[in-house]
Amino acid sequence: MGKFSKDKGYRVEAKLVKEFVKNGIKARRQPMSGAIPDFPYDIEIRQEPWHKLSVEVKARKDGAGFKTLERWKSGADLLCLHKDHGTTMVCLDLPLFIDILKQADNETQD
């Protein structure tokens, strides 16, 4: 990976961590994300009731590669991507994800 790509990745990851923290979500960038086997993902979220959530970040100029996902999701809250005999992935907008994390944290504190 070239320096420009690494720098761009760092900027996007740092921006996301800042957004999480601003909203009361405990998050941090993984040191040397992806380069060390013990830290394979880009961001770690430590939020109740989960011990930790690993986050992989992908950034593309003009969202190249994301157009089909955006079209499929359209105005829906969630896009579920199901593979027969496999795991279903869920795609959602960041504000909704933050709301879900905050709500779950509030319920564990009540």
mmCIF file of C-alpha atoms in Angstrom:
data_model
loop_
_atom_site.group_PDB
_atom_site.id
_atom_site.type_symbol
_atom_site.label_atom_id
_atom_site.label_comp_id
_atom_site.label_asym_id
_atom_site.label_seq_id
_atom_site.Cartn_x
_atom_site.Cartn_y
_atom_site.Cartn_z
ATOM 1 C CA MET A 1 0.000 0.000 0.000
ATOM 2 C CA GLY A 2 1.369 3.411 -0.953
ATOM 3 C CA LYS A 3 1.909 6.337 1.404
ATOM 4 C CA PHE A 4 -1.097 8.230 0.006
ATOM 5 C CA SER A 5 -3.399 5.258 0.646
ATOM 6 C CA LYS A 6 -2.034 4.775 4.166
ATOM 7 C CA ASP A 7 -2.434 8.473 4.944
ATOM 8 C CA LYS A 8 -5.986 8.476 3.577
ATOM 9 C CA GLY A 9 -6.828 5.384 5.626
ATOM 10 C CA TYR A 10 -5.421 7.004 8.757
ATOM 11 C CA ARG A 11 -7.449 10.183 8.160
ATOM 12 C CA VAL A 12 -10.717 8.294 7.654
ATOM 13 C CA GLU A 13 -10.102 6.027 10.671
ATOM 14 C CA ALA A 14 -9.201 9.018 12.874
ATOM 15 C CA LYS A 15 -12.326 10.872 11.707
ATOM 16 C CA LEU A 16 -14.528 7.890 12.585
ATOM 17 C CA VAL A 17 -12.929 7.474 16.018
ATOM 18 C CA LYS A 18 -13.460 11.188 16.661
ATOM 19 C CA GLU A 19 -17.140 10.828 15.685
ATOM 20 C CA PHE A 20 -17.602 7.835 17.992
ATOM 21 C CA VAL A 21 -15.893 9.569 20.931
ATOM 22 C CA LYS A 22 -17.882 12.780 20.342
ATOM 23 C CA ASN A 23 -21.021 10.662 20.778
ATOM 24 C CA GLY A 24 -19.834 8.997 23.985
ATOM 25 C CA ILE A 25 -18.672 5.758 22.339
ATOM 26 C CA LYS A 26 -15.352 4.377 23.605
ATOM 27 C CA ALA A 27 -13.306 3.854 20.438
ATOM 28 C CA ARG A 28 -9.683 3.890 19.364
ATOM 29 C CA ARG A 29 -7.621 3.295 16.258
ATOM 30 C CA GLN A 30 -5.711 0.062 16.318
ATOM 31 C CA PRO A 31 -1.949 0.630 16.329
ATOM 32 C CA MET A 32 -0.530 -0.262 12.906
ATOM 33 C CA SER A 33 -3.964 -1.598 11.953
ATOM 34 C CA GLY A 34 -3.744 -4.613 9.722
ATOM 35 C CA ALA A 35 0.053 -4.875 9.972
ATOM 36 C CA ILE A 36 0.183 -6.809 13.256
ATOM 37 C CA PRO A 37 -1.648 -10.160 13.635
ATOM 38 C CA ASP A 38 -2.871 -9.222 17.143
ATOM 39 C CA PHE A 39 -4.467 -6.025 15.761
ATOM 40 C CA PRO A 40 -6.049 -7.108 12.443
ATOM 41 C CA TYR A 41 -8.768 -4.436 12.252
ATOM 42 C CA ASP A 42 -8.772 -0.638 12.003
ATOM 43 C CA ILE A 43 -10.851 0.492 14.991
ATOM 44 C CA GLU A 44 -11.803 -1.075 18.297
ATOM 45 C CA ILE A 45 -15.017 -0.083 20.080
ATOM 46 C CA ARG A 46 -15.379 -0.941 23.759
ATOM 47 C CA GLN A 47 -18.986 -0.345 24.641
ATOM 48 C CA GLU A 48 -21.360 -2.099 27.014
ATOM 49 C CA PRO A 49 -22.901 -4.631 26.731
ATOM 50 C CA TRP A 50 -20.237 -5.880 24.304
ATOM 51 C CA HIS A 51 -16.687 -6.471 25.455
ATOM 52 C CA LYS A 52 -15.324 -5.080 22.201
ATOM 53 C CA LEU A 53 -16.320 -4.641 18.591
ATOM 54 C CA SER A 54 -13.749 -4.767 15.795
ATOM 55 C CA VAL A 55 -14.292 -2.349 12.925
ATOM 56 C CA GLU A 56 -12.803 -2.635 9.440
ATOM 57 C CA VAL A 57 -12.836 0.615 7.449
ATOM 58 C CA LYS A 58 -12.880 0.902 3.664
ATOM 59 C CA ALA A 59 -12.720 4.296 1.969
ATOM 60 C CA ARG A 60 -13.092 4.867 -1.763
ATOM 61 C CA LYS A 61 -12.908 7.981 -3.893
ATOM 62 C CA ASP A 62 -16.462 8.842 -4.972
ATOM 63 C CA GLY A 63 -17.676 5.688 -3.212
ATOM 64 C CA ALA A 64 -16.490 3.482 -6.075
ATOM 65 C CA GLY A 65 -17.613 -0.046 -5.296
ATOM 66 C CA PHE A 66 -20.363 1.145 -2.953
ATOM 67 C CA LYS A 67 -22.879 2.267 -5.602
ATOM 68 C CA THR A 68 -24.736 -1.051 -5.750
ATOM 69 C CA LEU A 69 -24.946 -1.246 -1.951
ATOM 70 C CA GLU A 70 -26.326 2.302 -1.817
ATOM 71 C CA ARG A 71 -28.885 1.506 -4.525
ATOM 72 C CA TRP A 72 -29.999 -1.671 -2.752
ATOM 73 C CA LYS A 73 -30.235 0.052 0.635
ATOM 74 C CA SER A 74 -32.023 3.066 -0.851
ATOM 75 C CA GLY A 75 -34.067 4.588 2.008
ATOM 76 C CA ALA A 76 -34.032 1.519 4.250
ATOM 77 C CA ASP A 77 -32.453 1.644 7.698
ATOM 78 C CA LEU A 78 -30.593 -1.633 7.200
ATOM 79 C CA LEU A 79 -29.322 -3.601 4.221
ATOM 80 C CA CYS A 80 -28.926 -7.305 4.980
ATOM 81 C CA LEU A 81 -26.569 -9.188 2.679
ATOM 82 C CA HIS A 82 -27.299 -12.904 2.916
ATOM 83 C CA LYS A 83 -25.215 -15.684 1.411
ATOM 84 C CA ASP A 84 -26.863 -19.113 1.267
ATOM 85 C CA HIS A 85 -25.274 -21.364 3.894
ATOM 86 C CA GLY A 86 -23.306 -18.380 5.186
ATOM 87 C CA THR A 87 -23.466 -15.455 7.544
ATOM 88 C CA THR A 88 -25.691 -12.449 6.895
ATOM 89 C CA MET A 89 -23.947 -9.075 6.939
ATOM 90 C CA VAL A 90 -25.755 -5.884 7.908
ATOM 91 C CA CYS A 91 -24.990 -2.476 6.417
ATOM 92 C CA LEU A 92 -26.323 0.665 8.108
ATOM 93 C CA ASP A 93 -25.593 4.380 8.284
ATOM 94 C CA LEU A 94 -23.180 5.587 10.968
ATOM 95 C CA PRO A 95 -25.714 7.770 12.860
ATOM 96 C CA LEU A 96 -28.048 4.783 13.301
ATOM 97 C CA PHE A 97 -25.157 2.566 14.420
ATOM 98 C CA ILE A 98 -24.150 5.183 17.011
ATOM 99 C CA ASP A 99 -27.770 5.423 18.222
ATOM 100 C CA ILE A 100 -27.915 1.626 18.631
ATOM 101 C CA LEU A 101 -24.661 1.588 20.621
ATOM 102 C CA LYS A 102 -25.815 4.429 22.865
ATOM 103 C CA GLN A 103 -29.227 2.829 23.456
ATOM 104 C CA ALA A 104 -27.638 -0.522 24.335
ATOM 105 C CA ASP A 105 -25.251 1.227 26.724
ATOM 106 C CA ASN A 106 -28.142 3.109 28.371
ATOM 107 C CA GLU A 107 -30.074 -0.133 28.876
ATOM 108 C CA THR A 108 -27.112 -1.804 30.613
ATOM 109 C CA GLN A 109 -26.808 1.165 32.982
ATOM 110 C CA ASP A 110 -30.506 1.138 33.983
#
